[in-house]
mmCIF file of C-alpha atoms in Angstrom:
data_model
loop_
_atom_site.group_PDB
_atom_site.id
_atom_site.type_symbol
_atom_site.label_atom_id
_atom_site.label_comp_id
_atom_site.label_asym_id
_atom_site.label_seq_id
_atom_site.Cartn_x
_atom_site.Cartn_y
_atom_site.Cartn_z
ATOM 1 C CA UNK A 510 -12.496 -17.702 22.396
ATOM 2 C CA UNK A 511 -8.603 -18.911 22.058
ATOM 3 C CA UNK A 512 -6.613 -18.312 19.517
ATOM 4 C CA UNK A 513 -6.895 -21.524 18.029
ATOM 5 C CA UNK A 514 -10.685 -20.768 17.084
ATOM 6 C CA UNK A 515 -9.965 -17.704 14.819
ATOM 7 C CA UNK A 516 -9.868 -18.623 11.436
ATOM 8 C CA UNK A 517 -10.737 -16.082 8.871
ATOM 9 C CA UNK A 518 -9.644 -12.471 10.874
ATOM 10 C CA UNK A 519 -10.393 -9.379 8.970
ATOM 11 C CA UNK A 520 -9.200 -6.212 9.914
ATOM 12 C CA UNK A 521 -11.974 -3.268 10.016
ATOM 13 C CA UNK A 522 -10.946 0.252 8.282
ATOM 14 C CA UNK A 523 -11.100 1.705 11.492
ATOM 15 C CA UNK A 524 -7.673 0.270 12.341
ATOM 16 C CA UNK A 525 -4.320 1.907 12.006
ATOM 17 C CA UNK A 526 -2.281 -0.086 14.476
ATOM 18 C CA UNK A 527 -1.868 -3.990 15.274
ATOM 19 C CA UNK A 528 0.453 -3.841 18.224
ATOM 20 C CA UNK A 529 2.276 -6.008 19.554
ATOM 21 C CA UNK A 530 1.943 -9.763 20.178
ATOM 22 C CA UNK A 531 -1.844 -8.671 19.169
ATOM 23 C CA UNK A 532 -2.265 -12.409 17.488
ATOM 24 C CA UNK A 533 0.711 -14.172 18.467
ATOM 25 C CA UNK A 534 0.242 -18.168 18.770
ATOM 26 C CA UNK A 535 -3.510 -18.260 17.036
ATOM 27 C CA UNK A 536 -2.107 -20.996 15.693
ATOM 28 C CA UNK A 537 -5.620 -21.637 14.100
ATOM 29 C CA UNK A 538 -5.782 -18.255 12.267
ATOM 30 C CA UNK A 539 -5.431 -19.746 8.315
ATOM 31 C CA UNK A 540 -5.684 -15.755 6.507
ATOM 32 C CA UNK A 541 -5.755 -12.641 7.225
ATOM 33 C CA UNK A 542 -7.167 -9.179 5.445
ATOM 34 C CA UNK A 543 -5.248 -6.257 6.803
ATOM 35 C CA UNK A 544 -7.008 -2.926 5.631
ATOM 36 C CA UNK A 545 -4.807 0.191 3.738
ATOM 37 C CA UNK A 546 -5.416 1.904 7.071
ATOM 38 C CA UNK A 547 -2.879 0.214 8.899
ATOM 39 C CA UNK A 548 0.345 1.097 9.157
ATOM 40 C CA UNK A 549 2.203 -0.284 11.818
ATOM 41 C CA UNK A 550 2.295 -3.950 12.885
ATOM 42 C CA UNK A 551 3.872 -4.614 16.316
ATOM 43 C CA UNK A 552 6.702 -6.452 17.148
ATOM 44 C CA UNK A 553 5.171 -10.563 16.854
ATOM 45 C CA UNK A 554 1.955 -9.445 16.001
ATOM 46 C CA UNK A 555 1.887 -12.439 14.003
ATOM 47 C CA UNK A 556 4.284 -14.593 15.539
ATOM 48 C CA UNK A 557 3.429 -18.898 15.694
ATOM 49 C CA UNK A 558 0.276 -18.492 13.508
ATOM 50 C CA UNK A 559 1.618 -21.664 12.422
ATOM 51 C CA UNK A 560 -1.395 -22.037 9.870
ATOM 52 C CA UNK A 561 -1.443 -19.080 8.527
ATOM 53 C CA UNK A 562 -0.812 -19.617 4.735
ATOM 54 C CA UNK A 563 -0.920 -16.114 3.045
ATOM 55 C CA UNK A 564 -0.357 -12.407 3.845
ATOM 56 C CA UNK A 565 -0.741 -8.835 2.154
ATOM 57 C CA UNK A 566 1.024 -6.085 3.513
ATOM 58 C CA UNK A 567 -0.625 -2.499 3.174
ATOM 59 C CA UNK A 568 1.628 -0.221 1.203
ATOM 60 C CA UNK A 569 1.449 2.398 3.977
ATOM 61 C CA UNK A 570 3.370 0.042 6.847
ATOM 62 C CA UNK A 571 7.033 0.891 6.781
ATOM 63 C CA UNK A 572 8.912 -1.391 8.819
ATOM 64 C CA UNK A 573 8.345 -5.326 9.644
ATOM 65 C CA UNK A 574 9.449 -5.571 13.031
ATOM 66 C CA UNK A 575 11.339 -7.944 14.799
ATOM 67 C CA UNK A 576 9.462 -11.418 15.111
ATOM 68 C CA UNK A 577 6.813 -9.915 12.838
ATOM 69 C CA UNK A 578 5.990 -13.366 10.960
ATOM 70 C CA UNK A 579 7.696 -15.404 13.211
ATOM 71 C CA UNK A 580 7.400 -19.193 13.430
ATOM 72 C CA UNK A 581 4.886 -19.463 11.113
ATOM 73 C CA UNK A 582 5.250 -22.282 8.942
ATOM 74 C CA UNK A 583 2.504 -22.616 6.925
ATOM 75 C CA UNK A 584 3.191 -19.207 4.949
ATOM 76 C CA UNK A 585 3.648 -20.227 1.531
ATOM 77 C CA UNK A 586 3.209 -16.652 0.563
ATOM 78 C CA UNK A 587 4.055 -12.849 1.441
ATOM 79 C CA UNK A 588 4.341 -9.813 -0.209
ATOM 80 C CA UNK A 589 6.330 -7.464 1.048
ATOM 81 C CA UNK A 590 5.323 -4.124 -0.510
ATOM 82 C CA UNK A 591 7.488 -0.929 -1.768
ATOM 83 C CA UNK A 592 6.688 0.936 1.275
ATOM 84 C CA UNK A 593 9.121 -1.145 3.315
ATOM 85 C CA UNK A 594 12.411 -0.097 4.290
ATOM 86 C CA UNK A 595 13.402 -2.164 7.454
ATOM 87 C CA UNK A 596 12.674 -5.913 8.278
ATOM 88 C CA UNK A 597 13.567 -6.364 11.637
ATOM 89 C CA UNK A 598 15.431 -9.062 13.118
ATOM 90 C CA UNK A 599 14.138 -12.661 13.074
ATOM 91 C CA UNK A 600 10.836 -11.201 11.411
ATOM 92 C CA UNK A 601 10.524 -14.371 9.070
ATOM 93 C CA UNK A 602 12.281 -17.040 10.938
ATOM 94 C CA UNK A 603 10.976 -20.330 10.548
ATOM 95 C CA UNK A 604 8.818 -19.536 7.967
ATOM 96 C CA UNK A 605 9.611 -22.965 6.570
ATOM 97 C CA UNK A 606 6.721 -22.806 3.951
ATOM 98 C CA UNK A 607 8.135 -20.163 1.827
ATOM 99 C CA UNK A 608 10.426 -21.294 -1.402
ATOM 100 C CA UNK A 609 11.365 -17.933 -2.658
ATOM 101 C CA UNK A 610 11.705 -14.455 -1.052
ATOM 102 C CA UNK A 611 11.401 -11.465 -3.152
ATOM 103 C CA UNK A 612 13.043 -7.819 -0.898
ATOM 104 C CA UNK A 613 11.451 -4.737 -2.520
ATOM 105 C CA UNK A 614 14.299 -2.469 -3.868
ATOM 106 C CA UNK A 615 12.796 0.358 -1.133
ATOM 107 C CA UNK A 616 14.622 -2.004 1.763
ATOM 108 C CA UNK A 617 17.523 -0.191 3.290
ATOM 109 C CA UNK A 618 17.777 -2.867 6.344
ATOM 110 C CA UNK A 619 17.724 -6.661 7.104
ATOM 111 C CA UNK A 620 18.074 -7.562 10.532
ATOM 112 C CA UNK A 621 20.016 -10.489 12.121
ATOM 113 C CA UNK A 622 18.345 -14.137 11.786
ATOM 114 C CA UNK A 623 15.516 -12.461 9.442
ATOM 115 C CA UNK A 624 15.342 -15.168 7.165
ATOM 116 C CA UNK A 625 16.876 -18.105 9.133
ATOM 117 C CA UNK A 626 15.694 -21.073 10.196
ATOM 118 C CA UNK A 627 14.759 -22.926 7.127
ATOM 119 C CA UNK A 628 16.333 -23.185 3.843
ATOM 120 C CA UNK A 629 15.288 -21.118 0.644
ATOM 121 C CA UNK A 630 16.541 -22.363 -2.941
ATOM 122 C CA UNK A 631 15.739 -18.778 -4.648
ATOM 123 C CA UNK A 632 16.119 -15.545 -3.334
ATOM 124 C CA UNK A 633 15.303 -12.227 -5.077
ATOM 125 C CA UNK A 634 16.708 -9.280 -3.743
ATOM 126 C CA UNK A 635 15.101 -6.019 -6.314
ATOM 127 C CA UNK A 636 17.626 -3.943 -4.143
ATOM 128 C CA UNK A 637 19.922 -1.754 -6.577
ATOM 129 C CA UNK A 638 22.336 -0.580 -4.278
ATOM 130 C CA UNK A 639 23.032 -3.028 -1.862
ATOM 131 C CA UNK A 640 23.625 -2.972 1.971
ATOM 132 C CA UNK A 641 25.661 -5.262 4.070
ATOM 133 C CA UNK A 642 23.802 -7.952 5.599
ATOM 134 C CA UNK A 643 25.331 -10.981 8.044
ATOM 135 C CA UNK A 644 26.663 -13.286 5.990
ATOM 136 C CA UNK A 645 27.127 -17.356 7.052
ATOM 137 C CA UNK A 646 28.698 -16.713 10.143
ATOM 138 C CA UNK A 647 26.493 -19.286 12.995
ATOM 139 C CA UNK A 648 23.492 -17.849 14.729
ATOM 140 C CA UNK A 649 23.728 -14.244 13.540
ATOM 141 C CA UNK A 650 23.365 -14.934 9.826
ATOM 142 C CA UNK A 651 20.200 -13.537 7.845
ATOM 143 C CA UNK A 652 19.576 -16.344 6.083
ATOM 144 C CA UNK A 653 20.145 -20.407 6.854
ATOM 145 C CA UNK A 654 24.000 -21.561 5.978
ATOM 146 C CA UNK A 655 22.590 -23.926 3.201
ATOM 147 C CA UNK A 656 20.379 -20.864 1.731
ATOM 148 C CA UNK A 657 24.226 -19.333 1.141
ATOM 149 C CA UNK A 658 25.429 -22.437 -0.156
ATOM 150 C CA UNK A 659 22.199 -23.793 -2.118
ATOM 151 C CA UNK A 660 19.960 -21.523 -3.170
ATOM 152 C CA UNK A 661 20.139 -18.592 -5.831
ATOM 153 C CA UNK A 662 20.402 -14.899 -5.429
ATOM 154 C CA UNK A 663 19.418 -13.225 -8.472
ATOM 155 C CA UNK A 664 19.623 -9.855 -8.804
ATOM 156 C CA UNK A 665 19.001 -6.388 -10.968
ATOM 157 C CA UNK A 666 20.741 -6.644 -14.291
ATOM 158 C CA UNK A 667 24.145 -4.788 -14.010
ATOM 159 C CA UNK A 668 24.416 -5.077 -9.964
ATOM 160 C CA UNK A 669 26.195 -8.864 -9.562
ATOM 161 C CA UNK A 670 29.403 -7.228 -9.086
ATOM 162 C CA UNK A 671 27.992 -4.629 -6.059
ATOM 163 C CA UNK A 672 26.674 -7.806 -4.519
ATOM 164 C CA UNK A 673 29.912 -9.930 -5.088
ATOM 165 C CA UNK A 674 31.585 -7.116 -3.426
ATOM 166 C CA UNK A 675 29.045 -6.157 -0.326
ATOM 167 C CA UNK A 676 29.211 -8.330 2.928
ATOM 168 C CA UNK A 677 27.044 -11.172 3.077
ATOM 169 C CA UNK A 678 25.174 -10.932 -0.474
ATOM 170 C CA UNK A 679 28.642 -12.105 -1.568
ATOM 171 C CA UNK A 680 28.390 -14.928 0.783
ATOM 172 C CA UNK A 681 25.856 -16.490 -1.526
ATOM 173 C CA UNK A 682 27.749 -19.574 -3.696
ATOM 174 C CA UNK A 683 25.399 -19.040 -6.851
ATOM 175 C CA UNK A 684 24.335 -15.522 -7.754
ATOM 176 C CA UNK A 685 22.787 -14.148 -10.817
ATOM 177 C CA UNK A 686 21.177 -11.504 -12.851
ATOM 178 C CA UNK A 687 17.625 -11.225 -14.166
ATOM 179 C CA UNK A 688 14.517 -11.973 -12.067
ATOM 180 C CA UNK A 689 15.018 -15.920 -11.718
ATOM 181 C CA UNK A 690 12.591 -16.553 -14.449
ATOM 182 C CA UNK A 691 12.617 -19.693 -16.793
ATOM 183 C CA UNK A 692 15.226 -17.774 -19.169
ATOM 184 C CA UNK A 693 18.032 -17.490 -16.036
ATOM 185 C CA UNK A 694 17.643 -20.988 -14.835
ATOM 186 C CA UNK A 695 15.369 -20.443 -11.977
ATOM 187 C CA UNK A 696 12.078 -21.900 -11.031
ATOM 188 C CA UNK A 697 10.741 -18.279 -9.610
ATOM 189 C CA UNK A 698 9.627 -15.224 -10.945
ATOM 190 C CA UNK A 699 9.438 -11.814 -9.849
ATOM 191 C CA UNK A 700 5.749 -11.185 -8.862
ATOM 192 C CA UNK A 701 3.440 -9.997 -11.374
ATOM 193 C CA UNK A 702 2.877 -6.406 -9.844
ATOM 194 C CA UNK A 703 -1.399 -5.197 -9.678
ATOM 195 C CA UNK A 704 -2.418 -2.627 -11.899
ATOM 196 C CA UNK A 705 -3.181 0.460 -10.498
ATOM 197 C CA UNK A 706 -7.090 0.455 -9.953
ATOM 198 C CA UNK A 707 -9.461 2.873 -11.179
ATOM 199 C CA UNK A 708 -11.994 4.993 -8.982
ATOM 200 C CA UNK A 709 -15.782 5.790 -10.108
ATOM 201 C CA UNK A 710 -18.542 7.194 -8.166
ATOM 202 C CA UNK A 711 -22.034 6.372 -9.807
ATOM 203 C CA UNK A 712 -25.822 6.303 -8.364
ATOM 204 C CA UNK A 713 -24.588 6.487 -4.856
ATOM 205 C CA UNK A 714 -21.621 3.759 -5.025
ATOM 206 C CA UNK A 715 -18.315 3.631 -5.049
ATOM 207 C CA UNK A 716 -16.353 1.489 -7.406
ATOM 208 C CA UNK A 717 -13.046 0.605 -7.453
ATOM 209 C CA UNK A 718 -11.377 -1.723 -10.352
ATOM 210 C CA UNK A 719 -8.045 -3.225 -11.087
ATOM 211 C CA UNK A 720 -7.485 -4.934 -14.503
ATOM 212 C CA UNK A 721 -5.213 -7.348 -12.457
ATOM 213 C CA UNK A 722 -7.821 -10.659 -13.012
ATOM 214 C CA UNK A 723 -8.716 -11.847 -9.255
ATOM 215 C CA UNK A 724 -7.520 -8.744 -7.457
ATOM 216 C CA UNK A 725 -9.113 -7.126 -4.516
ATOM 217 C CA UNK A 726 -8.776 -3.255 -3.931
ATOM 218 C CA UNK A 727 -8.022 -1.932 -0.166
ATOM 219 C CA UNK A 728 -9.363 1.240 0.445
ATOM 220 C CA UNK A 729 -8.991 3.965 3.341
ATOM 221 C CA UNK A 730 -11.917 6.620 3.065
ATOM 222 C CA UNK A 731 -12.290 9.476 5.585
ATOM 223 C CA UNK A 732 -13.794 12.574 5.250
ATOM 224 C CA UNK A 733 -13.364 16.109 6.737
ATOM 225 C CA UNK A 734 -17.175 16.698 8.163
ATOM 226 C CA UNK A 735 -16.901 17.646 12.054
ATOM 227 C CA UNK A 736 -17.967 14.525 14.397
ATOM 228 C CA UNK A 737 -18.785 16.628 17.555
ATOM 229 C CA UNK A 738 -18.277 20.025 18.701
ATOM 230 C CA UNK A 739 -19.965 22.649 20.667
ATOM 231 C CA UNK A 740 -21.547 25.563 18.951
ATOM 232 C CA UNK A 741 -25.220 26.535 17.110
ATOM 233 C CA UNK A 742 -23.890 25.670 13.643
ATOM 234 C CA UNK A 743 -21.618 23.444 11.837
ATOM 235 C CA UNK A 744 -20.270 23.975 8.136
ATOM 236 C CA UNK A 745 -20.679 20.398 6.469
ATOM 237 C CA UNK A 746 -17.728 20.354 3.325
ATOM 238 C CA UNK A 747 -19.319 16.716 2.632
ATOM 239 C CA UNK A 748 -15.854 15.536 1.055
ATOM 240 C CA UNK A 749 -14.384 12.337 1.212
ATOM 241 C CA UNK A 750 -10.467 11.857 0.574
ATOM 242 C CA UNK A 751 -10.248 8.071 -1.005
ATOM 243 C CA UNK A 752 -6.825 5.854 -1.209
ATOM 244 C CA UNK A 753 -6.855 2.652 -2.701
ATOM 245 C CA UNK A 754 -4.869 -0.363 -3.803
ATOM 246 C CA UNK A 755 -5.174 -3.226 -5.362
ATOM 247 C CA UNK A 756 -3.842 -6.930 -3.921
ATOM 248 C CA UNK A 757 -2.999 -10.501 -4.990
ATOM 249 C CA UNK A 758 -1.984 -13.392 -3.361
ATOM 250 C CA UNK A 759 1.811 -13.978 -5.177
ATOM 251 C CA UNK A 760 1.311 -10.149 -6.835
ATOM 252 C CA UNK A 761 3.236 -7.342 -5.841
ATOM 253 C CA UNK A 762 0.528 -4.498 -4.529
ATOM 254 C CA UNK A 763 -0.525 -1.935 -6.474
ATOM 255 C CA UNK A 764 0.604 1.949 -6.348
ATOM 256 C CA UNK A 765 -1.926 3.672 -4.118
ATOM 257 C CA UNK A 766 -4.262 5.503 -5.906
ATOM 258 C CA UNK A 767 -5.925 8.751 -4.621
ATOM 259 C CA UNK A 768 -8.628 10.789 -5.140
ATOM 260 C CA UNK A 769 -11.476 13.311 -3.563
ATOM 261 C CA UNK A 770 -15.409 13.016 -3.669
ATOM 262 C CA UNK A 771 -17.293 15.926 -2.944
ATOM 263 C CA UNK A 772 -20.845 17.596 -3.389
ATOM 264 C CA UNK A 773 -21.272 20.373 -5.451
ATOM 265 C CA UNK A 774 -24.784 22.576 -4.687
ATOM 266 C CA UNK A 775 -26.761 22.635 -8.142
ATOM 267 C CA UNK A 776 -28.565 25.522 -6.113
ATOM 268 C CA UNK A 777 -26.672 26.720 -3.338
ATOM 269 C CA UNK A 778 -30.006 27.601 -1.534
ATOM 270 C CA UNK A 779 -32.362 25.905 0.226
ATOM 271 C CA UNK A 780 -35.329 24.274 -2.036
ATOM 272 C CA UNK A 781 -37.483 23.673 1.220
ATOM 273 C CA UNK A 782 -37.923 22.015 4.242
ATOM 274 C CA UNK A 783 -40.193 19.202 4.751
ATOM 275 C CA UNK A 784 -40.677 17.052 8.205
ATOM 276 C CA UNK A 785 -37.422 19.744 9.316
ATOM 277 C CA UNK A 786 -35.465 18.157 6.371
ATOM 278 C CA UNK A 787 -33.781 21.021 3.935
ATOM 279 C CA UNK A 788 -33.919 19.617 0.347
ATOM 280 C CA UNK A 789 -30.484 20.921 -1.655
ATOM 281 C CA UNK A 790 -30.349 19.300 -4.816
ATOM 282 C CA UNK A 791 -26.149 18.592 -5.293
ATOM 283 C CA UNK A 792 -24.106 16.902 -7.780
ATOM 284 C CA UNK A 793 -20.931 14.401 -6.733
ATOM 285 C CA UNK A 794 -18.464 15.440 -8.163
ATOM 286 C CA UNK A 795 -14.832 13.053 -8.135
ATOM 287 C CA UNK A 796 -11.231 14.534 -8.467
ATOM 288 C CA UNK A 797 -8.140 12.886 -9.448
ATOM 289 C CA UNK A 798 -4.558 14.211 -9.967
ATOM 290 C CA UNK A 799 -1.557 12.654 -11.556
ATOM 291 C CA UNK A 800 1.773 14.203 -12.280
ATOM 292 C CA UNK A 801 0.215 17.587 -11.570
ATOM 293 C CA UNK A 802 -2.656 16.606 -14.092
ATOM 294 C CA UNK A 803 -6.226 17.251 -12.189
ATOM 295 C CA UNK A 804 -9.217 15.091 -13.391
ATOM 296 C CA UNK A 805 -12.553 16.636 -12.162
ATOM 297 C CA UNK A 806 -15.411 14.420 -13.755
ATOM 298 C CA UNK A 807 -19.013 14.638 -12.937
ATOM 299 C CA UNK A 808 -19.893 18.611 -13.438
ATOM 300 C CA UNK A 809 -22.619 20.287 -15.812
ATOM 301 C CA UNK A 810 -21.109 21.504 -18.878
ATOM 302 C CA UNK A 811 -19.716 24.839 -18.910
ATOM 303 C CA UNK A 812 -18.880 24.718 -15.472
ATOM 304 C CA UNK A 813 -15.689 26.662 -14.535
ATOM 305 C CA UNK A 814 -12.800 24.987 -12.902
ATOM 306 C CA UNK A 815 -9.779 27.280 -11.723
ATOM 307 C CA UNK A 816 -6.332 25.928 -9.924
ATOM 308 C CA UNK A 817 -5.241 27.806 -7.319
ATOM 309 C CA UNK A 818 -2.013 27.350 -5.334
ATOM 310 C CA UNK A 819 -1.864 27.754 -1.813
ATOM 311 C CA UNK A 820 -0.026 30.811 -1.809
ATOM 312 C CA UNK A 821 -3.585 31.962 -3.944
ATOM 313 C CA UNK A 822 -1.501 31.833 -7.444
ATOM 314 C CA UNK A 823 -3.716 30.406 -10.761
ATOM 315 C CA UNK A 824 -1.963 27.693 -11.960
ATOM 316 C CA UNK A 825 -4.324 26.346 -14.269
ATOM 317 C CA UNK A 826 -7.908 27.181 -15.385
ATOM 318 C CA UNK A 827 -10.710 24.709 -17.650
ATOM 319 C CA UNK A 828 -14.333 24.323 -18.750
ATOM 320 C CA UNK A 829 -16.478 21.599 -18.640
ATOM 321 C CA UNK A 830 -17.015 19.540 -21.643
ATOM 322 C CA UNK A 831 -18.806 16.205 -21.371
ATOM 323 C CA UNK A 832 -19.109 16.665 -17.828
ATOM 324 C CA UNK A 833 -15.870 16.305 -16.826
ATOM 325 C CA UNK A 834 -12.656 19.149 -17.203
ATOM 326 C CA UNK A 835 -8.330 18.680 -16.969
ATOM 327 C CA UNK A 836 -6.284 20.855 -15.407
ATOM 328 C CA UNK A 837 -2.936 21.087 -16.101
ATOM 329 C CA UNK A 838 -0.683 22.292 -13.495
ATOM 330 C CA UNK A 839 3.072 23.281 -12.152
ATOM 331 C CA UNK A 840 1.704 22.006 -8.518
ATOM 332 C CA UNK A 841 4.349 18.926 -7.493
ATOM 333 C CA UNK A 842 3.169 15.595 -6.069
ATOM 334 C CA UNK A 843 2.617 16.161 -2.518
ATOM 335 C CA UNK A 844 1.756 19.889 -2.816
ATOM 336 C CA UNK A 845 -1.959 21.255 -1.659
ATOM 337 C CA UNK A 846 -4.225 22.491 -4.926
ATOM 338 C CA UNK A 847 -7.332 24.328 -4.230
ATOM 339 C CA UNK A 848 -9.539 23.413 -6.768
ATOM 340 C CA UNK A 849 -12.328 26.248 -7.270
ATOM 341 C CA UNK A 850 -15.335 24.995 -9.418
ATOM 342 C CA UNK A 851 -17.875 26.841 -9.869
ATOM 343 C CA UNK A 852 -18.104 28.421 -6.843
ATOM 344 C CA UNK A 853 -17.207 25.631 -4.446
ATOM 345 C CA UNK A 854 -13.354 25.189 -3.003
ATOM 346 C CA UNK A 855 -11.769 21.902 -2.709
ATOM 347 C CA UNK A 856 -7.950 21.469 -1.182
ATOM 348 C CA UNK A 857 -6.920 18.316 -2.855
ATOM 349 C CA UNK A 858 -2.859 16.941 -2.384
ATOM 350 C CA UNK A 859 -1.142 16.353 -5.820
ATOM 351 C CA UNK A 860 -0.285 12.896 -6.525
#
């Protein structure tokens, strides 16, 4: 198969890297799903996928590297999420099907010719404190000469004069505040952004749910069972860390959402064995955490659910009502909780 026979490419879970030149020139290739799991895409990965009309990137990829998107001229869309903080040099050049570019205030770097080769009338930049970029000097400009002289900058409300003052933003003829909406003039708006999704675990099934109408949620599951090993006996935790996002074509992603699914024994013994199958009768039980706030849903009522930090300090303590318990805690996002319920331990990271 050449690349001009790929059409529809998606991107199993599995994957965490697209390396480099891994599709350049499928110039066939018209969309492409890229899972949460990745996050790196090589140098061209994408480059001449001249049909290529529409891309997500996952929130976990930090950096779009030179030549990324290169070339490809049928991209009338790309979202470029809040994880980024580098686009490398010529990693959008020629993408002559784009009329507006929105840069994600988490950008810290543009590189040289990132945006050249065609002309944009509207450019957002969400960037607060702005950088120097190359201004509308010949061949080592970030964006086409006419984008500097045509098209419109607009910017966060109270930054126009940082950008009138900052190398190469102030190269740009016509700049304003506000998010180039009807209001400022503009024919572009800043991208509607997904809502966060939801998680729920229910007869065996997953569900995950944005109220963003005709979003699709990326997820990354992996659990912490033992794949192979050497030994008589394995402990089984059976629990599954989940991360998920929600995407739109011309939306902004999603936060990433987090949360844990585990079993909990309803009798920690052994009912039987039948054919050589033990029978243990267990309850799934999910587990979300916000701002320190832990959500454990799916226990008996009355159950027990105790905080612990790692350093083995309570931090919080709850009972089950209604089959589901909140914890509040002093634990900050990123920190490990161990969540004791009933007499099962879960380590879950605050989010």
């Amino acid at each position: 198969m050449n690349g001009e026979e790929i059409k529809d490419l998606v991107i199993p879970n599995s994957v965490t890297n697209i390396g480099k030149c891994a599709f350049s020139g499928c110039r066939g290739l018209t969309s492409v799903t890229i899972p949460n799991s990745v996050t790196s895409i090589g140098e061209s990965a994408f480059s001449g996928c001249s049909d290529l009309s529409s891309v997500t990137i996952p929130n976990r990829v930090t950096s779009i590297e030179d030549y990324t998107f290169a070339k490809c001229s049928g991209l009338t869309s790309v979202t470029i999420p809040n994880s980024v903080t580098n686009i490398g040099n010529c990693a959008f050049i020629g993408c002559s099907g784009l009329t507006s570019v929105t840069i994600p205030n988490s950008v810290t770097s543009i590189g040289v010719r990132a945006f050249d080769g065609w002309d944009l009338p509207v450019v957002i930049s969400l960037i607060e404190n702005p950088f120097a970029i190359i201004g509308k000097v010949p061949y080592d400009r970030t964006f086409s000469q006419n984008t500097f002289y045509n098209a419109t900058l607009y910017v966060p409300t109270g930054t126009i004069d940082k950008y009138k003052a900052t190398d190469g933003w102030k190269d740009f003829v016509f700049i304003e505040e506000g998010s180039g909406g009807t209001e400022g003039g503009g024919g572009a708006t800043t991208p509607e952004k997904c809502e966060n999704p939801t998680i729920s675990y229910s007869n065996g099934k997953l569900s995950f749910t944005s109220a963003t109408e005709g979003a699709t949620c990326q997820y990354d599951i992996t659990d912490t069972d033992i794949k192979a090993g050497s030994g008589n006996e394995v402990q089984l935790t059976v629990t599954y860390n989940l991360s998920v996002y929600a995407t739109k074509v011309g939306c902004e992603n999603s936060e990433t959402v987090t949360a844990t699914l585990c079993w909990i024994d309803v009798d920690p013994k052994t009912e039987g064995i039948e054919n050589s199958i033990a029978n243990v009768r267990a309850n799934p039980v999910l587990i979300q955490s916000n701002g320190g706030v832990l959500n454990i849903s799916g226990i008996d009522d009355g159950t027990d659910v105790v905080v612990y930090s790692v350093s083995g300090q309570m931090v919080g303590t709850s009972k089950a009502n209604g089959n589901q318990a909140t914890v509040f805690t002093n634990i900050r996002k990123g920190e490990v909780a161990i969540v004791k319920i009933g007499d099962k331990s879960v380590k879950v990271v605050m989010q």
